[in-house]
Amino acid sequence: MSEARKARLGVLLSGRGSNFIAIADAISNGSLTGCEIAVVLSNIADAPGLSAAQQRGLATEVHVSKGVPRAEHDAKMIAALNSHEIDLVILAGYMRVLSPEFIRAFPNRILNIHPSLLPSFPGLHAQQQALDYGAKVAGCTVHFVDEAVDHGVIILQRVVPVEDTDDEAVLSARILEQEHQAYPEAIARVLSGKYATRERRFLKR
Ligand code: GRF
């Protein structure tokens, strides 16, 4: 009997790739099932996450974005994802805003993780924003990507305390630990088929 087809993930990253590694580890240790990483794409040639992917024997592609118009660059990324027959696009520290064309190419099939409890503190330096605001809790959000930045339907959130002695690095590390658990779990929920989106709510069917 043939095994059920695995969902094919396309990971996009620009930096260290610790979320990508957490997802890859969850797949290899069997805690995230029913999917495989089909390709890791980066817009930055020397992104450490890319070497981590190569070391794991995964397919990688670089499409440098610097100096390339957004529509042109996104067209290359879309073509690469399609050529690998991707089911789900996983943004893991991909430091580019996606064009509407990109988002429409994969409707409700792009996930992102953001290091704040959205809708608080979208955008860059979310952890520092939480500290500056005086928030007493912080956390991370895995969400579907829509055409507004850090705005799509929330799949899952994890909360951490903000301690009086925290600086950006300490708070970021506490949140990152939760990110590494939240992202594989969110992917599992999306792939399970047991959840559906109603209005803005991602709920058990
Ligand atoms: C994470 O904090 C994630 O929430 C944000 O970018 C960072 C990426 O880190 N979107 P890494 O490259 O996965 O280590």
mmCIF file with all atom_site columns, N, CA and C in Angstrom, residues 108-131:
data_model
loop_
_atom_site.group_PDB
_atom_site.id
_atom_site.type_symbol
_atom_site.label_atom_id
_atom_site.label_alt_id
_atom_site.label_comp_id
_atom_site.label_asym_id
_atom_site.label_entity_id
_atom_site.label_seq_id
_atom_site.pdbx_PDB_ins_code
_atom_site.Cartn_x
_atom_site.Cartn_y
_atom_site.Cartn_z
_atom_site.occupancy
_atom_site.B_iso_or_equiv
_atom_site.pdbx_formal_charge
_atom_site.auth_seq_id
_atom_site.auth_comp_id
_atom_site.auth_asym_id
_atom_site.auth_atom_id
_atom_site.pdbx_PDB_model_num
ATOM 1  N N  . ASN A 1 108 ? -4.346 31.568 1.448  1.00 0.00 ? 108 ASN A N  1
ATOM 2  C CA . ASN A 1 108 ? -4.468 30.838 2.731  1.00 0.00 ? 108 ASN A CA 1
ATOM 3  C C  . ASN A 1 108 ? -3.456 29.708 2.862  1.00 0.00 ? 108 ASN A C  1
ATOM 4  N N  . ARG A 1 109 ? -2.350 29.833 2.168  1.00 0.00 ? 109 ARG A N  1
ATOM 5  C CA . ARG A 1 109 ? -1.336 28.776 2.230  1.00 0.00 ? 109 ARG A CA 1
ATOM 6  C C  . ARG A 1 109 ? 0.037  29.343 2.592  1.00 0.00 ? 109 ARG A C  1
ATOM 7  N N  . ILE A 1 110 ? 0.053  30.570 3.148  1.00 0.00 ? 110 ILE A N  1
ATOM 8  C CA . ILE A 1 110 ? 1.311  31.166 3.600  1.00 0.00 ? 110 ILE A CA 1
ATOM 9  C C  . ILE A 1 110 ? 1.200  31.414 5.103  1.00 0.00 ? 110 ILE A C  1
ATOM 10 N N  . LEU A 1 111 ? 2.192  30.902 5.852  1.00 0.00 ? 111 LEU A N  1
ATOM 11 C CA . LEU A 1 111 ? 2.217  31.091 7.305  1.00 0.00 ? 111 LEU A CA 1
ATOM 12 C C  . LEU A 1 111 ? 3.421  31.950 7.684  1.00 0.00 ? 111 LEU A C  1
ATOM 13 N N  . ASN A 1 112 ? 3.247  32.725 8.754  1.00 0.00 ? 112 ASN A N  1
ATOM 14 C CA . ASN A 1 112 ? 4.355  33.532 9.274  1.00 0.00 ? 112 ASN A CA 1
ATOM 15 C C  . ASN A 1 112 ? 4.369  33.427 10.786 1.00 0.00 ? 112 ASN A C  1
ATOM 16 N N  . ILE A 1 113 ? 5.545  33.664 11.374 1.00 0.00 ? 113 ILE A N  1
ATOM 17 C CA . ILE A 1 113 ? 5.625  33.790 12.839 1.00 0.00 ? 113 ILE A CA 1
ATOM 18 C C  . ILE A 1 113 ? 6.151  35.167 13.171 1.00 0.00 ? 113 ILE A C  1
ATOM 19 N N  . HIS A 1 114 ? 5.507  35.786 14.174 1.00 0.00 ? 114 HIS A N  1
ATOM 20 C CA . HIS A 1 114 ? 5.882  37.142 14.561 1.00 0.00 ? 114 HIS A CA 1
ATOM 21 C C  . HIS A 1 114 ? 6.123  37.150 16.079 1.00 0.00 ? 114 HIS A C  1
ATOM 22 N N  . PRO A 1 115 ? 7.194  37.813 16.533 1.00 0.00 ? 115 PRO A N  1
ATOM 23 C CA . PRO A 1 115 ? 7.539  37.736 17.949 1.00 0.00 ? 115 PRO A CA 1
ATOM 24 C C  . PRO A 1 115 ? 6.782  38.736 18.838 1.00 0.00 ? 115 PRO A C  1
ATOM 25 N N  . SER A 1 116 ? 5.468  38.781 18.700 1.00 0.00 ? 116 SER A N  1
ATOM 26 C CA . SER A 1 116 ? 4.635  39.563 19.625 1.00 0.00 ? 116 SER A CA 1
ATOM 27 C C  . SER A 1 116 ? 3.263  38.933 19.660 1.00 0.00 ? 116 SER A C  1
ATOM 28 N N  . LEU A 1 117 ? 2.455  39.384 20.605 1.00 0.00 ? 117 LEU A N  1
ATOM 29 C CA . LEU A 1 117 ? 1.066  38.947 20.669 1.00 0.00 ? 117 LEU A CA 1
ATOM 30 C C  . LEU A 1 117 ? 0.270  39.903 19.792 1.00 0.00 ? 117 LEU A C  1
ATOM 31 N N  . LEU A 1 118 ? 0.146  39.553 18.514 1.00 0.00 ? 118 LEU A N  1
ATOM 32 C CA . LEU A 1 118 ? -0.591 40.424 17.582 1.00 0.00 ? 118 LEU A CA 1
ATOM 33 C C  . LEU A 1 118 ? -2.045 40.540 18.040 1.00 0.00 ? 118 LEU A C  1
ATOM 34 N N  . PRO A 1 119 ? -2.716 41.672 17.859 1.00 0.00 ? 119 PRO A N  1
ATOM 35 C CA . PRO A 1 119 ? -2.304 42.782 17.002 1.00 0.00 ? 119 PRO A CA 1
ATOM 36 C C  . PRO A 1 119 ? -1.371 43.804 17.672 1.00 0.00 ? 119 PRO A C  1
ATOM 37 N N  . SER A 1 120 ? -0.882 43.514 18.904 1.00 0.00 ? 120 SER A N  1
ATOM 38 C CA . SER A 1 120 ? 0.104  44.428 19.486 1.00 0.00 ? 120 SER A CA 1
ATOM 39 C C  . SER A 1 120 ? 1.448  44.278 18.781 1.00 0.00 ? 120 SER A C  1
ATOM 40 N N  . PHE A 1 121 ? 2.099  45.374 18.589 1.00 0.00 ? 121 PHE A N  1
ATOM 41 C CA . PHE A 1 121 ? 3.488  45.437 18.152 1.00 0.00 ? 121 PHE A CA 1
ATOM 42 C C  . PHE A 1 121 ? 3.804  44.719 16.844 1.00 0.00 ? 121 PHE A C  1
ATOM 43 N N  . PRO A 1 122 ? 3.104  45.059 15.772 1.00 0.00 ? 122 PRO A N  1
ATOM 44 C CA . PRO A 1 122 ? 3.506  44.549 14.448 1.00 0.00 ? 122 PRO A CA 1
ATOM 45 C C  . PRO A 1 122 ? 4.806  45.230 14.006 1.00 0.00 ? 122 PRO A C  1
ATOM 46 N N  . GLY A 1 123 ? 5.378  44.731 12.939 1.00 0.00 ? 123 GLY A N  1
ATOM 47 C CA . GLY A 1 123 ? 6.555  45.388 12.358 1.00 0.00 ? 123 GLY A CA 1
ATOM 48 C C  . GLY A 1 123 ? 7.852  44.971 13.018 1.00 0.00 ? 123 GLY A C  1
ATOM 49 N N  . LEU A 1 124 ? 8.877  45.775 12.789 1.00 0.00 ? 124 LEU A N  1
ATOM 50 C CA . LEU A 1 124 ? 10.221 45.425 13.249 1.00 0.00 ? 124 LEU A CA 1
ATOM 51 C C  . LEU A 1 124 ? 10.374 45.656 14.747 1.00 0.00 ? 124 LEU A C  1
ATOM 52 N N  . HIS A 1 125 ? 11.353 44.972 15.346 1.00 0.00 ? 125 HIS A N  1
ATOM 53 C CA . HIS A 1 125 ? 11.704 45.136 16.769 1.00 0.00 ? 125 HIS A CA 1
ATOM 54 C C  . HIS A 1 125 ? 10.496 45.011 17.684 1.00 0.00 ? 125 HIS A C  1
ATOM 55 N N  . ALA A 1 126 ? 9.711  43.977 17.448 1.00 0.00 ? 126 ALA A N  1
ATOM 56 C CA . ALA A 1 126 ? 8.482  43.781 18.229 1.00 0.00 ? 126 ALA A CA 1
ATOM 57 C C  . ALA A 1 126 ? 8.786  43.619 19.723 1.00 0.00 ? 126 ALA A C  1
ATOM 58 N N  . GLN A 1 127 ? 9.885  42.925 20.035 1.00 0.00 ? 127 GLN A N  1
ATOM 59 C CA . GLN A 1 127 ? 10.195 42.677 21.453 1.00 0.00 ? 127 GLN A CA 1
ATOM 60 C C  . GLN A 1 127 ? 10.565 43.989 22.143 1.00 0.00 ? 127 GLN A C  1
ATOM 61 N N  . GLN A 1 128 ? 11.354 44.839 21.455 1.00 0.00 ? 128 GLN A N  1
ATOM 62 C CA . GLN A 1 128 ? 11.709 46.146 22.033 1.00 0.00 ? 128 GLN A CA 1
ATOM 63 C C  . GLN A 1 128 ? 10.465 47.021 22.150 1.00 0.00 ? 128 GLN A C  1
ATOM 64 N N  . GLN A 1 129 ? 9.576  46.918 21.170 1.00 0.00 ? 129 GLN A N  1
ATOM 65 C CA . GLN A 1 129 ? 8.317  47.678 21.247 1.00 0.00 ? 129 GLN A CA 1
ATOM 66 C C  . GLN A 1 129 ? 7.537  47.296 22.510 1.00 0.00 ? 129 GLN A C  1
ATOM 67 N N  . ALA A 1 130 ? 7.496  45.985 22.825 1.00 0.00 ? 130 ALA A N  1
ATOM 68 C CA . ALA A 1 130 ? 6.778  45.524 24.016 1.00 0.00 ? 130 ALA A CA 1
ATOM 69 C C  . ALA A 1 130 ? 7.418  46.079 25.278 1.00 0.00 ? 130 ALA A C  1
ATOM 70 N N  . LEU A 1 131 ? 8.759  46.078 25.309 1.00 0.00 ? 131 LEU A N  1
ATOM 71 C CA . LEU A 1 131 ? 9.468  46.633 26.485 1.00 0.00 ? 131 LEU A CA 1
ATOM 72 C C  . LEU A 1 131 ? 9.193  48.126 26.606 1.00 0.00 ? 131 LEU A C  1
#
